[in-house]
Short mmCIF file of C-alpha atoms in Angstrom, two decimals:
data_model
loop_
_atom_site.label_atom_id
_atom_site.label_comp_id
_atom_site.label_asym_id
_atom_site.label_seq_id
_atom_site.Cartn_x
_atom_site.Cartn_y
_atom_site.Cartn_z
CA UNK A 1 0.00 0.00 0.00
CA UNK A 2 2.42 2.34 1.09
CA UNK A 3 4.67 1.18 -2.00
CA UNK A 4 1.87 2.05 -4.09
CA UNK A 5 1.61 5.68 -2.71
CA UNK A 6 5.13 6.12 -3.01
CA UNK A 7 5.34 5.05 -6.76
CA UNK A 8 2.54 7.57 -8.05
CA UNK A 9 4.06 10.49 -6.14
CA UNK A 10 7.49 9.25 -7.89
CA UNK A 11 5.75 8.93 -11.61
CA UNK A 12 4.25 12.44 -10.36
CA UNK A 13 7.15 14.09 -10.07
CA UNK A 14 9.05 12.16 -13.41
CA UNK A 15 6.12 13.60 -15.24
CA UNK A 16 5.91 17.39 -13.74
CA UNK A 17 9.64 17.86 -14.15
CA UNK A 18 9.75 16.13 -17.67
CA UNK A 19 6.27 18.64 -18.68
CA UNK A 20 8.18 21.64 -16.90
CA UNK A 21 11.41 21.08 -19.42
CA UNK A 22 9.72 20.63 -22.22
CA UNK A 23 7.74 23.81 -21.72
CA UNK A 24 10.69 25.79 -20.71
CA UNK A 25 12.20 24.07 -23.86
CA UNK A 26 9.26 25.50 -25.83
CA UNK A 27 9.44 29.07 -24.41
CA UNK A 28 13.10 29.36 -25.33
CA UNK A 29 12.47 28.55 -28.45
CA UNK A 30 9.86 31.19 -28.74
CA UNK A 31 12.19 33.40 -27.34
CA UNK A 32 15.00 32.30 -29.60
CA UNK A 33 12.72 32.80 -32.64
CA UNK A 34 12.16 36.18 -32.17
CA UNK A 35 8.56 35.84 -32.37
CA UNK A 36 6.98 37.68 -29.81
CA UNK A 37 10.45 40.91 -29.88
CA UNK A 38 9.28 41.03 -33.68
CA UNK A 39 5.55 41.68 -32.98
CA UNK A 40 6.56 44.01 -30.24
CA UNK A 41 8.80 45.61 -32.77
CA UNK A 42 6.49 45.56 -35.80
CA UNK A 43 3.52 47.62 -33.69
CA UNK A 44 6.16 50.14 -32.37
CA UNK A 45 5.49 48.41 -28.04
CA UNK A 46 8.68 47.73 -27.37
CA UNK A 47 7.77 49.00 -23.80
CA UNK A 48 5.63 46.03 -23.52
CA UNK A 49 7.58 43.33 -24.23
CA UNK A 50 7.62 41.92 -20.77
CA UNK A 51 3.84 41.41 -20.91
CA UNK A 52 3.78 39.60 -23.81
CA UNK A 53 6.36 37.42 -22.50
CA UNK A 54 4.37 36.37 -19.52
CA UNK A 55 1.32 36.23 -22.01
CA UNK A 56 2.53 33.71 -24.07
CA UNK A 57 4.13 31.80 -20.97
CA UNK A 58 0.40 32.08 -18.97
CA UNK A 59 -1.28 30.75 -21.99
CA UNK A 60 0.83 27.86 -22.25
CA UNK A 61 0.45 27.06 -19.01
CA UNK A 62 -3.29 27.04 -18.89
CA UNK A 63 -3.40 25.82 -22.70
CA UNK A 64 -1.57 22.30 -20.95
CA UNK A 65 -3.96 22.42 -17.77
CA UNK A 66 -7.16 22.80 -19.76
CA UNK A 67 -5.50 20.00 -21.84
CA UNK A 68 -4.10 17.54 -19.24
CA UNK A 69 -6.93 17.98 -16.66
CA UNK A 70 -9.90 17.95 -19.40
CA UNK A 71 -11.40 21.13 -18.11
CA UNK A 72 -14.41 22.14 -20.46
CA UNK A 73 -14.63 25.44 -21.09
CA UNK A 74 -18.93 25.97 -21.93
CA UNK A 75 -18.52 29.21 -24.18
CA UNK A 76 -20.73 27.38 -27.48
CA UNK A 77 -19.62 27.28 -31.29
CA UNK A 78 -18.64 31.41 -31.87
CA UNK A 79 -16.14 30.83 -28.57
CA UNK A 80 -14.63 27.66 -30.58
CA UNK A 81 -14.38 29.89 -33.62
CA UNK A 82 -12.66 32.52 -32.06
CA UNK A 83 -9.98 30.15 -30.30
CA UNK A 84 -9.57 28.47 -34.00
CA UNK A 85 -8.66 31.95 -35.48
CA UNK A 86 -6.27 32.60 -32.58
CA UNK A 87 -4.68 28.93 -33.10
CA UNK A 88 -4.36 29.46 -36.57
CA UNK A 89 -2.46 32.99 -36.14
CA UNK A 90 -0.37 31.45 -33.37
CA UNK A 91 0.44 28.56 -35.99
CA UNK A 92 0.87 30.79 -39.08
CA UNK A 93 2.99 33.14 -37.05
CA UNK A 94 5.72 30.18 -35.75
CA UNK A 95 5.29 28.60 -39.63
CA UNK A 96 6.55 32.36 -40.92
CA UNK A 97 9.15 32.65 -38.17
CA UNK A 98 11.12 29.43 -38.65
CA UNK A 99 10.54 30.22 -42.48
CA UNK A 100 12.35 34.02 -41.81
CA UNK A 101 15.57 32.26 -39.65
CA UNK A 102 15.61 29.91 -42.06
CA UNK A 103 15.52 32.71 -45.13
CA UNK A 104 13.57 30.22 -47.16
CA UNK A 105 11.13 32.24 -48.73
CA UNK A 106 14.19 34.84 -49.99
CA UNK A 107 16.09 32.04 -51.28
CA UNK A 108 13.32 30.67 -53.06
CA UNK A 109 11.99 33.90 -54.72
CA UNK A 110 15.29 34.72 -55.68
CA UNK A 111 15.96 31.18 -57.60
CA UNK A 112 12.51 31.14 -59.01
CA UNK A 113 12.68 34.72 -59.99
CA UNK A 114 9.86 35.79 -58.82
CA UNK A 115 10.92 38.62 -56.37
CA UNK A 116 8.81 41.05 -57.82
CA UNK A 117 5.74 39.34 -56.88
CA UNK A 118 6.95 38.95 -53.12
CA UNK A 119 3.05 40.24 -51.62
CA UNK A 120 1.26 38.09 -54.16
CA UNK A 121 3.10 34.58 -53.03
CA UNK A 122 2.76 35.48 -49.49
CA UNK A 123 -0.86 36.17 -49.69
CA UNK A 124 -1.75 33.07 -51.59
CA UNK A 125 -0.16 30.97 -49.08
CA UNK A 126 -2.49 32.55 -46.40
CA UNK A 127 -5.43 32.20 -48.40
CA UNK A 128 -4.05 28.39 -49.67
CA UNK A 129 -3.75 27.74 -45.52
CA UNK A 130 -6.72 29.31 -44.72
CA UNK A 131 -8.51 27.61 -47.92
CA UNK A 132 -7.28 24.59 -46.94
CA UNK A 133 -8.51 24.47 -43.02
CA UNK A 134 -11.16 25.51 -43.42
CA UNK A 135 -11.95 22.43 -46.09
CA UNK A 136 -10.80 20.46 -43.92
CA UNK A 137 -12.62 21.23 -40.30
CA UNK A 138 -16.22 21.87 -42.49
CA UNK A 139 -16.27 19.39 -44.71
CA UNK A 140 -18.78 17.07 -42.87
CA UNK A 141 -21.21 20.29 -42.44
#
């Protein structure tokens, strides 16, 4: 019995220290990225940056304990929509920032010659992405 208790507090602790690096893994690669410094620097608050910081590290933290624990959150259908629109931005944004370190949109324009139409290949791959999700979440409706 008491062996029992002792193992699940163990595996407890294995599994909060293995979730706690991962998600300070995660963070600094955020960080690293230049994600959230970008945004801060592209709307001109700078000043700010500290908030977003702790933003991004509060929703991840309730983003895993809404996850882990199951919680339902009863906000209906437009609440869903809304969080979809913010996953997708949050998933667009990282695709674009490991594209930018990477420089493989630059690269690629430059070999296919097609610099000059820079806004036009960016915006079709939003609309292709958004095309495309949205396919593929209302397809069954």
């Amino acid at each position: 019995m008491l062996g029992d208790l002792a193992r699940q507090i163990f595996l407890g602790i294995v599994g909060l220290s293995a979730g706690v690096a991962v998600a300070g893994g995660l963070f600094a690669f955020i960080v690293e990225l230049g994600v959230i410094a970008d945004f801060a620097d592209r709307t001109h608050t700078g000043e700010k940056i500290l908030l977003y910081e702790d933003s991004t590290a509060l929703g991840g933290i309730l983003g895993n304990l809404v996850y882990v624990f199951s919680i339902g959150i009863p906000a209906g259908i437009p609440a869903l929509g809304i969080f979809g629109l913010f996953a997708g931005i949050f998933t667009g944004c990282w695709a674009m920032a490991l594209a930018e370190i990477l420089n493989v949109f630059p690269v690629f324009m430059r070999r296919a010659k097609i610099v000059r139409y820079m806004t036009a290949f960016i915006l079709s791959l939003a609309l292709g992405k958004g095309l495309g999700a949205g396919l593929f979440f209302f397809r069954g409706w």
